[in-house]
mmCIF file of N, CA, C and O in Angstrom:
data_model
loop_
_atom_site.group_PDB
_atom_site.id
_atom_site.type_symbol
_atom_site.label_atom_id
_atom_site.label_comp_id
_atom_site.label_asym_id
_atom_site.label_seq_id
_atom_site.Cartn_x
_atom_site.Cartn_y
_atom_site.Cartn_z
ATOM 1 N N MET G 23 -12.172 -3.855 10.978
ATOM 2 C CA MET G 23 -10.863 -4.084 11.540
ATOM 3 C C MET G 23 -9.537 -2.931 10.883
ATOM 4 O O MET G 23 -10.105 -2.799 9.526
ATOM 5 N N TRP G 24 -9.412 -2.574 10.761
ATOM 6 C CA TRP G 24 -7.757 -1.968 10.175
ATOM 7 C C TRP G 24 -6.950 -2.741 9.954
ATOM 8 O O TRP G 24 -6.589 -4.404 10.415
ATOM 9 N N TYR G 25 -6.539 -3.226 8.563
ATOM 10 C CA TYR G 25 -5.240 -4.337 8.217
ATOM 11 C C TYR G 25 -4.117 -3.751 7.517
ATOM 12 O O TYR G 25 -4.480 -2.445 7.033
ATOM 13 N N LEU G 26 -2.839 -3.996 7.972
ATOM 14 C CA LEU G 26 -1.896 -3.724 7.460
ATOM 15 C C LEU G 26 -1.729 -4.491 6.064
ATOM 16 O O LEU G 26 -1.734 -5.541 5.854
ATOM 17 N N ILE G 27 -1.428 -3.178 4.678
ATOM 18 C CA ILE G 27 -1.419 -3.702 3.435
ATOM 19 C C ILE G 27 0.161 -3.217 3.385
ATOM 20 O O ILE G 27 0.204 -2.702 3.143
ATOM 21 N N GLU G 28 1.829 -4.632 2.572
ATOM 22 C CA GLU G 28 2.670 -3.712 2.631
ATOM 23 C C GLU G 28 3.239 -5.304 1.500
ATOM 24 O O GLU G 28 2.987 -5.863 1.381
ATOM 25 N N GLY G 29 3.258 -3.814 0.632
ATOM 26 C CA GLY G 29 3.884 -4.254 -0.726
ATOM 27 C C GLY G 29 5.125 -4.191 -0.944
ATOM 28 O O GLY G 29 5.522 -2.981 -0.402
ATOM 29 N N TYR G 30 6.088 -5.211 -1.853
ATOM 30 C CA TYR G 30 7.346 -5.397 -1.721
ATOM 31 C C TYR G 30 8.020 -5.535 -3.397
ATOM 32 O O TYR G 30 7.338 -5.865 -4.172
ATOM 33 N N ASP G 31 7.966 -3.756 -3.574
ATOM 34 C CA ASP G 31 8.745 -3.837 -5.281
ATOM 35 C C ASP G 31 9.613 -4.893 -5.561
ATOM 36 O O ASP G 31 10.377 -5.698 -4.702
ATOM 37 N N GLY G 32 9.069 -5.064 -6.938
ATOM 38 C CA GLY G 32 10.703 -6.306 -7.437
ATOM 39 C C GLY G 32 11.620 -5.392 -7.726
ATOM 40 O O GLY G 32 11.868 -4.302 -7.236
ATOM 41 N N THR G 33 12.292 -5.985 -8.739
ATOM 42 C CA THR G 33 13.848 -5.059 -9.104
ATOM 43 C C THR G 33 12.616 -4.542 -10.545
ATOM 44 O O THR G 33 12.549 -4.834 -11.455
ATOM 45 N N ASP G 34 14.283 -3.152 -10.853
ATOM 46 C CA ASP G 34 13.884 -2.488 -11.500
ATOM 47 C C ASP G 34 12.734 -2.321 -12.246
ATOM 48 O O ASP G 34 12.242 -2.337 -12.968
ATOM 49 N N VAL G 35 11.476 -1.660 -10.957
ATOM 50 C CA VAL G 35 9.991 -1.794 -11.236
ATOM 51 C C VAL G 35 9.892 0.351 -11.553
ATOM 52 O O VAL G 35 9.101 0.167 -11.242
ATOM 53 N N LEU G 36 10.554 0.499 -11.053
ATOM 54 C CA LEU G 36 9.789 2.758 -11.324
ATOM 55 C C LEU G 36 9.862 3.271 -12.477
ATOM 56 O O LEU G 36 8.209 3.670 -12.111
ATOM 57 N N ASP G 37 9.531 2.646 -13.645
ATOM 58 C CA ASP G 37 9.258 2.931 -14.182
ATOM 59 C C ASP G 37 7.360 2.811 -14.229
ATOM 60 O O ASP G 37 6.632 3.586 -14.501
ATOM 61 N N ARG G 38 7.400 1.086 -13.982
ATOM 62 C CA ARG G 38 5.957 0.815 -13.900
ATOM 63 C C ARG G 38 4.930 1.030 -12.497
ATOM 64 O O ARG G 38 4.076 1.348 -12.629
ATOM 65 N N ARG G 39 6.301 1.229 -11.596
ATOM 66 C CA ARG G 39 5.449 2.191 -9.949
ATOM 67 C C ARG G 39 5.057 3.537 -10.821
ATOM 68 O O ARG G 39 3.926 4.040 -10.406
ATOM 69 N N LEU G 40 5.817 4.749 -11.556
ATOM 70 C CA LEU G 40 5.528 5.871 -11.750
ATOM 71 C C LEU G 40 3.977 6.263 -12.683
ATOM 72 O O LEU G 40 2.950 6.856 -12.758
ATOM 73 N N ALA G 41 4.166 4.886 -13.479
ATOM 74 C CA ALA G 41 2.662 4.440 -14.337
ATOM 75 C C ALA G 41 1.936 4.798 -13.718
ATOM 76 O O ALA G 41 0.362 4.956 -14.431
ATOM 77 N N ALA G 42 1.906 3.187 -12.645
ATOM 78 C CA ALA G 42 -0.044 2.996 -12.129
ATOM 79 C C ALA G 42 0.121 4.138 -10.795
ATOM 80 O O ALA G 42 -1.382 3.965 -10.881
ATOM 81 N N ARG G 43 0.970 5.265 -11.032
ATOM 82 C CA ARG G 43 0.820 5.585 -9.596
ATOM 83 C C ARG G 43 -0.581 6.817 -9.410
ATOM 84 O O ARG G 43 -1.242 6.282 -8.481
ATOM 85 N N PRO G 44 -1.199 7.394 -10.491
ATOM 86 C CA PRO G 44 -2.489 8.174 -10.033
ATOM 87 C C PRO G 44 -3.492 6.519 -10.005
ATOM 88 O O PRO G 44 -4.804 7.193 -9.318
ATOM 89 N N GLN G 45 -3.354 5.394 -10.701
ATOM 90 C CA GLN G 45 -4.902 5.247 -10.890
ATOM 91 C C GLN G 45 -4.547 4.212 -8.844
ATOM 92 O O GLN G 45 -5.956 3.810 -8.651
ATOM 93 N N HIS G 46 -3.567 4.097 -8.316
ATOM 94 C CA HIS G 46 -3.060 3.478 -7.230
ATOM 95 C C HIS G 46 -3.625 4.526 -6.114
ATOM 96 O O HIS G 46 -4.526 4.486 -5.513
ATOM 97 N N LEU G 47 -3.116 5.757 -6.168
ATOM 98 C CA LEU G 47 -3.644 6.625 -5.860
ATOM 99 C C LEU G 47 -4.829 6.968 -5.518
ATOM 100 O O LEU G 47 -5.089 8.178 -4.421
ATOM 101 N N ALA G 48 -5.372 6.647 -6.850
ATOM 102 C CA ALA G 48 -6.798 7.562 -7.367
ATOM 103 C C ALA G 48 -8.119 6.352 -5.784
ATOM 104 O O ALA G 48 -8.625 6.748 -5.396
ATOM 105 N N ARG G 49 -7.648 5.297 -6.312
ATOM 106 C CA ARG G 49 -7.869 4.175 -4.614
ATOM 107 C C ARG G 49 -8.004 4.443 -3.263
ATOM 108 O O ARG G 49 -8.589 4.525 -2.824
ATOM 109 N N LEU G 50 -6.632 5.306 -2.957
ATOM 110 C CA LEU G 50 -6.381 5.277 -1.333
ATOM 111 C C LEU G 50 -7.226 6.742 -1.382
ATOM 112 O O LEU G 50 -7.330 6.731 0.148
ATOM 113 N N THR G 51 -7.802 7.579 -1.923
ATOM 114 C CA THR G 51 -8.119 8.959 -2.157
ATOM 115 C C THR G 51 -9.312 9.032 -1.599
ATOM 116 O O THR G 51 -10.313 9.343 -0.847
ATOM 117 N N ALA G 52 -10.239 6.991 -2.637
ATOM 118 C CA ALA G 52 -11.192 6.726 -2.052
ATOM 119 C C ALA G 52 -11.598 6.338 -0.289
ATOM 120 O O ALA G 52 -12.662 6.880 0.151
ATOM 121 N N LEU G 53 -10.419 5.526 -0.513
ATOM 122 C CA LEU G 53 -10.766 4.895 0.751
ATOM 123 C C LEU G 53 -10.492 6.210 2.042
ATOM 124 O O LEU G 53 -11.531 6.163 3.189
ATOM 125 N N ARG G 54 -9.319 7.320 1.940
ATOM 126 C CA ARG G 54 -8.993 8.432 2.550
ATOM 127 C C ARG G 54 -10.438 8.885 2.537
ATOM 128 O O ARG G 54 -11.151 9.720 3.839
ATOM 129 N N ASP G 55 -10.739 9.857 1.522
ATOM 130 C CA ASP G 55 -12.790 9.898 1.689
ATOM 131 C C ASP G 55 -13.594 8.924 2.092
ATOM 132 O O ASP G 55 -14.610 10.034 3.067
ATOM 133 N N ALA G 56 -13.202 8.156 2.592
ATOM 134 C CA ALA G 56 -14.962 6.653 2.872
ATOM 135 C C ALA G 56 -13.488 7.074 4.562
ATOM 136 O O ALA G 56 -15.083 6.585 5.296
ATOM 137 N N GLY G 57 -13.234 7.722 5.261
ATOM 138 C CA GLY G 57 -12.861 7.275 6.507
ATOM 139 C C GLY G 57 -12.194 6.530 6.544
ATOM 140 O O GLY G 57 -12.462 5.827 7.950
ATOM 141 N N ARG G 58 -11.882 5.919 5.543
ATOM 142 C CA ARG G 58 -11.171 3.789 6.213
ATOM 143 C C ARG G 58 -9.423 3.813 6.232
ATOM 144 O O ARG G 58 -9.438 2.864 5.975
ATOM 145 N N LEU G 59 -8.964 5.150 5.542
ATOM 146 C CA LEU G 59 -7.285 4.915 5.246
ATOM 147 C C LEU G 59 -6.693 5.591 6.653
ATOM 148 O O LEU G 59 -6.627 6.750 7.417
ATOM 149 N N LEU G 60 -5.661 4.990 7.480
ATOM 150 C CA LEU G 60 -5.436 5.456 8.690
ATOM 151 C C LEU G 60 -3.988 5.939 7.975
ATOM 152 O O LEU G 60 -3.423 7.129 8.367
ATOM 153 N N LEU G 61 -3.090 5.138 7.114
ATOM 154 C CA LEU G 61 -2.231 6.352 6.381
ATOM 155 C C LEU G 61 -1.668 5.279 5.302
ATOM 156 O O LEU G 61 -1.591 3.585 5.481
ATOM 157 N N ALA G 62 -0.893 5.920 4.853
ATOM 158 C CA ALA G 62 -0.066 5.027 3.266
ATOM 159 C C ALA G 62 0.697 5.702 2.453
ATOM 160 O O ALA G 62 1.140 6.906 2.960
ATOM 161 N N GLY G 63 1.972 4.774 2.034
ATOM 162 C CA GLY G 63 3.009 6.102 1.555
ATOM 163 C C GLY G 63 4.219 4.928 1.426
ATOM 164 O O GLY G 63 4.256 3.401 1.459
ATOM 165 N N PRO G 64 4.859 5.182 0.055
ATOM 166 C CA PRO G 64 5.862 4.085 -0.123
ATOM 167 C C PRO G 64 7.156 4.140 0.631
ATOM 168 O O PRO G 64 7.813 5.646 1.832
ATOM 169 N N CYS G 65 8.165 3.314 0.858
ATOM 170 C CA CYS G 65 8.706 2.715 0.995
ATOM 171 C C CYS G 65 10.742 3.226 0.591
ATOM 172 O O CYS G 65 11.031 2.531 -0.342
ATOM 173 N N PRO G 66 11.297 4.446 0.785
ATOM 174 C CA PRO G 66 12.233 4.857 -0.629
ATOM 175 C C PRO G 66 13.593 3.610 -0.035
ATOM 176 O O PRO G 66 13.329 3.220 1.047
ATOM 177 N N ALA G 67 14.252 3.225 -1.444
ATOM 178 C CA ALA G 67 14.984 2.521 -1.427
ATOM 179 C C ALA G 67 16.182 2.013 -0.784
ATOM 180 O O ALA G 67 17.081 1.709 -0.234
ATOM 181 N N ILE G 68 16.013 4.266 -0.461
ATOM 182 C CA ILE G 68 17.315 4.499 -0.166
ATOM 183 C C ILE G 68 17.182 5.675 1.279
ATOM 184 O O ILE G 68 15.810 5.878 1.271
ATOM 185 N N ASP G 69 17.642 5.725 2.520
ATOM 186 C CA ASP G 69 17.470 7.021 3.125
ATOM 187 C C ASP G 69 17.638 8.160 2.938
ATOM 188 O O ASP G 69 18.336 8.715 2.713
ATOM 189 N N ALA G 70 16.643 8.779 2.377
ATOM 190 C CA ALA G 70 16.574 9.483 2.159
ATOM 191 C C ALA G 70 14.569 9.878 1.218
ATOM 192 O O ALA G 70 14.162 8.973 0.937
ATOM 193 N N GLU G 71 14.897 11.541 1.262
ATOM 194 C CA GLU G 71 12.873 11.742 1.352
ATOM 195 C C GLU G 71 12.771 11.483 -0.331
ATOM 196 O O GLU G 71 11.183 10.844 -0.201
ATOM 197 N N ASP G 72 13.532 12.027 -1.008
ATOM 198 C CA ASP G 72 13.585 10.938 -2.474
ATOM 199 C C ASP G 72 14.698 10.554 -2.719
ATOM 200 O O ASP G 72 15.642 11.346 -3.158
ATOM 201 N N PRO G 73 14.071 9.129 -3.102
ATOM 202 C CA PRO G 73 15.500 8.169 -3.762
ATOM 203 C C PRO G 73 15.423 8.368 -5.039
ATOM 204 O O PRO G 73 16.948 7.786 -5.314
ATOM 205 N N GLY G 74 15.177 9.425 -6.207
ATOM 206 C CA GLY G 74 15.796 9.374 -7.427
ATOM 207 C C GLY G 74 14.868 8.272 -8.037
ATOM 208 O O GLY G 74 14.394 7.191 -7.532
ATOM 209 N N PRO G 75 16.377 8.092 -8.752
ATOM 210 C CA PRO G 75 16.772 6.382 -9.423
ATOM 211 C C PRO G 75 16.687 5.227 -8.710
ATOM 212 O O PRO G 75 16.331 4.267 -9.114
ATOM 213 N N ALA G 76 17.007 5.128 -7.569
ATOM 214 C CA ALA G 76 17.682 4.250 -6.659
ATOM 215 C C ALA G 76 15.954 3.692 -5.942
ATOM 216 O O ALA G 76 15.474 2.460 -6.161
ATOM 217 N N GLY G 77 14.519 4.406 -5.894
ATOM 218 C CA GLY G 77 13.341 3.753 -6.514
ATOM 219 C C GLY G 77 12.803 3.607 -4.974
ATOM 220 O O GLY G 77 13.466 4.326 -3.794
ATOM 221 N N PHE G 78 12.424 2.731 -5.075
ATOM 222 C CA PHE G 78 11.429 2.105 -3.627
ATOM 223 C C PHE G 78 11.574 0.581 -4.119
ATOM 224 O O PHE G 78 11.654 -0.101 -4.633
ATOM 225 N N SER G 79 11.590 0.117 -2.819
ATOM 226 C CA SER G 79 11.157 -0.605 -2.147
ATOM 227 C C SER G 79 10.194 -1.759 -1.853
ATOM 228 O O SER G 79 9.675 -2.488 -1.491
ATOM 229 N N GLY G 80 9.154 -0.897 -2.099
ATOM 230 C CA GLY G 80 7.680 -1.273 -1.318
ATOM 231 C C GLY G 80 6.724 -0.268 -0.859
ATOM 232 O O GLY G 80 7.872 1.380 -0.954
ATOM 233 N N SER G 81 5.417 -0.475 -0.433
ATOM 234 C CA SER G 81 4.738 0.795 0.341
ATOM 235 C C SER G 81 4.168 -0.750 1.229
ATOM 236 O O SER G 81 3.362 -1.150 1.988
ATOM 237 N N LEU G 82 3.255 0.299 2.772
ATOM 238 C CA LEU G 82 2.713 0.310 2.898
ATOM 239 C C LEU G 82 1.380 1.077 2.850
ATOM 240 O O LEU G 82 1.160 2.528 3.395
ATOM 241 N N ILE G 83 0.302 0.510 3.605
ATOM 242 C CA ILE G 83 -0.910 0.756 3.560
ATOM 243 C C ILE G 83 -1.344 0.398 4.939
ATOM 244 O O ILE G 83 -1.306 -1.085 5.296
ATOM 245 N N VAL G 84 -2.438 1.241 5.792
ATOM 246 C CA VAL G 84 -3.357 0.904 6.384
ATOM 247 C C VAL G 84 -4.663 0.862 6.768
ATOM 248 O O VAL G 84 -5.611 2.743 6.982
ATOM 249 N N ALA G 85 -5.596 0.204 6.452
ATOM 250 C CA ALA G 85 -7.061 0.790 6.272
ATOM 251 C C ALA G 85 -8.147 -0.177 6.845
ATOM 252 O O ALA G 85 -7.623 -1.431 7.074
ATOM 253 N N GLU G 86 -9.052 0.216 7.016
ATOM 254 C CA GLU G 86 -10.379 -0.234 7.394
ATOM 255 C C GLU G 86 -11.184 -0.831 6.424
ATOM 256 O O GLU G 86 -11.358 0.053 5.331
ATOM 257 N N PHE G 87 -11.607 -2.056 6.629
ATOM 258 C CA PHE G 87 -11.866 -3.055 6.037
ATOM 259 C C PHE G 87 -13.172 -4.426 6.864
ATOM 260 O O PHE G 87 -12.696 -4.036 7.724
ATOM 261 N N VAL G 88 -14.051 -4.573 5.900
ATOM 262 C CA VAL G 88 -15.583 -5.561 7.458
ATOM 263 C C VAL G 88 -14.708 -6.090 7.361
ATOM 264 O O VAL G 88 -14.502 -7.257 8.441
ATOM 265 N N SER G 89 -13.698 -7.460 6.790
ATOM 266 C CA SER G 89 -13.090 -8.691 7.037
ATOM 267 C C SER G 89 -11.594 -9.027 5.839
ATOM 268 O O SER G 89 -11.046 -7.537 5.467
ATOM 269 N N LEU G 90 -10.629 -9.705 6.503
ATOM 270 C CA LEU G 90 -9.226 -10.307 6.156
ATOM 271 C C LEU G 90 -9.524 -9.796 4.526
ATOM 272 O O LEU G 90 -8.922 -10.087 3.401
ATOM 273 N N GLU G 91 -10.415 -11.286 3.835
ATOM 274 C CA GLU G 91 -10.564 -11.384 2.887
ATOM 275 C C GLU G 91 -11.139 -10.375 1.851
ATOM 276 O O GLU G 91 -10.488 -10.212 1.329
ATOM 277 N N GLU G 92 -11.754 -9.072 2.416
ATOM 278 C CA GLU G 92 -11.914 -8.159 1.586
ATOM 279 C C GLU G 92 -10.638 -7.180 1.549
ATOM 280 O O GLU G 92 -10.433 -6.350 0.204
ATOM 281 N N ALA G 93 -9.979 -7.319 2.990
ATOM 282 C CA ALA G 93 -8.788 -6.253 2.776
ATOM 283 C C ALA G 93 -7.542 -7.060 1.447
ATOM 284 O O ALA G 93 -6.917 -6.499 0.830
ATOM 285 N N ARG G 94 -7.536 -8.181 1.476
ATOM 286 C CA ARG G 94 -7.055 -9.053 0.973
ATOM 287 C C ARG G 94 -7.422 -9.315 -0.921
ATOM 288 O O ARG G 94 -6.734 -8.864 -1.261
ATOM 289 N N ALA G 95 -8.616 -8.966 -1.080
ATOM 290 C CA ALA G 95 -9.384 -8.432 -2.265
ATOM 291 C C ALA G 95 -8.703 -7.405 -3.068
ATOM 292 O O ALA G 95 -8.629 -6.969 -3.774
ATOM 293 N N TRP G 96 -8.904 -6.796 -2.342
ATOM 294 C CA TRP G 96 -8.659 -4.329 -2.250
ATOM 295 C C TRP G 96 -7.357 -5.069 -3.064
ATOM 296 O O TRP G 96 -6.770 -4.413 -3.698
ATOM 297 N N ALA G 97 -6.342 -5.218 -1.886
ATOM 298 C CA ALA G 97 -4.891 -5.320 -2.142
ATOM 299 C C ALA G 97 -4.760 -6.187 -3.342
ATOM 300 O O ALA G 97 -4.048 -4.983 -4.076
ATOM 301 N N ASP G 98 -5.867 -6.999 -4.233
ATOM 302 C CA ASP G 98 -5.041 -7.786 -5.007
ATOM 303 C C ASP G 98 -5.547 -7.503 -5.951
ATOM 304 O O ASP G 98 -4.777 -7.362 -6.511
ATOM 305 N N ALA G 99 -6.509 -6.231 -6.246
ATOM 306 C CA ALA G 99 -6.722 -4.875 -7.343
ATOM 307 C C ALA G 99 -5.928 -4.351 -7.371
ATOM 308 O O ALA G 99 -6.615 -3.281 -8.316
ATOM 309 N N ASP G 100 -5.378 -3.560 -6.390
ATOM 310 C CA ASP G 100 -4.317 -2.848 -6.512
ATOM 311 C C ASP G 100 -3.472 -2.250 -7.875
ATOM 312 O O ASP G 100 -2.927 -3.481 -8.721
ATOM 313 N N PRO G 101 -3.327 -1.442 -9.066
ATOM 314 C CA PRO G 101 -2.733 -1.650 -10.172
ATOM 315 C C PRO G 101 -1.611 -1.765 -9.890
ATOM 316 O O PRO G 101 -0.566 -1.595 -10.882
ATOM 317 N N TYR G 102 -0.875 -1.429 -8.849
ATOM 318 C CA TYR G 102 0.530 -1.830 -8.444
ATOM 319 C C TYR G 102 0.814 -3.178 -9.046
ATOM 320 O O TYR G 102 1.978 -3.588 -9.706
ATOM 321 N N VAL G 103 -0.034 -3.851 -8.554
ATOM 322 C CA VAL G 103 -0.080 -5.373 -8.580
ATOM 323 C C VAL G 103 -0.656 -5.774 -9.940
ATOM 324 O O VAL G 103 0.420 -6.520 -11.077
ATOM 325 N N ALA G 104 -1.364 -5.325 -10.840
ATOM 326 C CA ALA G 104 -1.630 -4.795 -12.281
ATOM 327 C C ALA G 104 -0.361 -4.808 -13.078
ATOM 328 O O ALA G 104 0.126 -6.047 -13.977
ATOM 329 N N ALA G 105 0.227 -3.518 -12.260
ATOM 330 C CA ALA G 105 1.774 -3.353 -13.322
ATOM 331 C C ALA G 105 2.849 -4.502 -13.278
ATOM 332 O O ALA G 105 3.900 -4.184 -14.040
ATOM 333 N N GLY G 106 2.376 -5.254 -12.349
ATOM 334 C CA GLY G 106 4.489 -6.070 -12.010
ATOM 335 C C GLY G 106 4.990 -4.839 -11.073
ATOM 336 O O GLY G 106 5.773 -5.746 -10.703
ATOM 337 N N VAL G 107 4.717 -4.217 -10.635
ATOM 338 C CA VAL G 107 5.749 -2.922 -9.378
ATOM 339 C C VAL G 107 6.031 -4.261 -8.529
ATOM 340 O O VAL G 107 7.001 -4.222 -7.888
ATOM 341 N N TYR G 108 4.735 -4.607 -7.914
ATOM 342 C CA TYR G 108 5.241 -5.525 -6.460
ATOM 343 C C TYR G 108 5.379 -6.925 -6.929
ATOM 344 O O TYR G 108 4.248 -7.726 -7.419
ATOM 345 N N SER G 109 6.612 -7.744 -6.364
ATOM 346 C CA SER G 109 6.392 -9.084 -5.741
ATOM 347 C C SER G 109 5.889 -9.864 -5.182
ATOM 348 O O SER G 109 5.833 -10.704 -5.329
ATOM 349 N N ARG G 110 5.221 -9.393 -3.935
ATOM 350 C CA ARG G 110 4.683 -9.941 -2.957
ATOM 351 C C ARG G 110 3.394 -8.653 -2.634
ATOM 352 O O ARG G 110 4.440 -7.629 -2.586
ATOM 353 N N VAL G 111 2.079 -9.160 -2.123
ATOM 354 C CA VAL G 111 1.591 -8.231 -0.397
ATOM 355 C C VAL G 111 1.622 -9.167 0.526
ATOM 356 O O VAL G 111 1.358 -9.904 0.052
ATOM 357 N N GLU G 112 1.403 -8.751 1.094
ATOM 358 C CA GLU G 112 1.425 -9.245 2.879
ATOM 359 C C GLU G 112 -0.039 -8.409 3.314
ATOM 360 O O GLU G 112 0.153 -6.989 3.046
ATOM 361 N N VAL G 113 -1.010 -8.774 3.786
ATOM 362 C CA VAL G 113 -1.887 -8.624 4.768
ATOM 363 C C VAL G 113 -2.306 -9.162 5.430
ATOM 364 O O VAL G 113 -2.423 -10.371 5.735
ATOM 365 N N ARG G 114 -2.350 -8.208 6.675
ATOM 366 C CA ARG G 114 -2.263 -8.642 8.047
ATOM 367 C C ARG G 114 -3.495 -8.062 9.108
ATOM 368 O O ARG G 114 -3.798 -6.508 8.787
ATOM 369 N N PRO G 115 -4.653 -7.964 9.788
ATOM 370 C CA PRO G 115 -4.374 -7.786 10.947
ATOM 371 C C PRO G 115 -4.028 -6.809 11.310
ATOM 372 O O PRO G 115 -2.520 -6.992 11.295
ATOM 373 N N PHE G 116 -4.559 -5.367 12.347
ATOM 374 C CA PHE G 116 -3.460 -4.215 12.839
ATOM 375 C C PHE G 116 -4.310 -4.059 13.588
ATOM 376 O O PHE G 116 -6.319 -3.372 13.665
ATOM 377 N N ARG G 117 -4.239 -3.977 14.735
ATOM 378 C CA ARG G 117 -4.397 -2.975 16.010
ATOM 379 C C ARG G 117 -4.003 -1.581 16.206
ATOM 380 O O ARG G 117 -2.946 -1.539 16.600
ATOM 381 N N ARG G 118 -5.078 -0.620 15.875
ATOM 382 C CA ARG G 118 -4.234 0.658 16.335
ATOM 383 C C ARG G 118 -4.550 0.975 17.698
ATOM 384 O O ARG G 118 -5.176 0.300 18.350
ATOM 385 N N VAL G 119 -3.360 1.260 18.738
ATOM 386 C CA VAL G 119 -3.443 2.002 20.283
ATOM 387 C C VAL G 119 -3.032 3.198 19.514
ATOM 388 O O VAL G 119 -3.690 3.796 20.530
ATOM 389 N N LEU G 120 -1.905 3.381 19.282
ATOM 390 C CA LEU G 120 -1.978 5.148 19.224
ATOM 391 C C LEU G 120 -1.872 5.483 17.982
ATOM 392 O O LEU G 120 -1.177 4.806 17.271
ATOM 393 N N PRO G 121 -1.456 6.533 17.827
ATOM 394 C CA PRO G 121 -2.419 7.748 18.850
ATOM 395 C C PRO G 121 -3.535 7.635 18.924
ATOM 396 O O PRO G 121 -4.657 6.871 18.131
#
């Protein structure tokens, strides 16, 4: 089943986000290569493709897992969690309709 994982950035975490990004992307790449990633990306903190020093308000991931528990465990092990980038993470089942 698909799950939506939404991470919410804390305050003043851009430097931590940038430092943990390679490890974060490696995990997403592994999901993609396994055919289990529908989409992933950051949410700019301002209305701009490149928010510069304003940074990001969080991230959105939609990926396939066997269960909600597995999706939560994967999200809890994210390098952004370990680095203190996310102040909270929500994981919910997602039903893909389109496309």
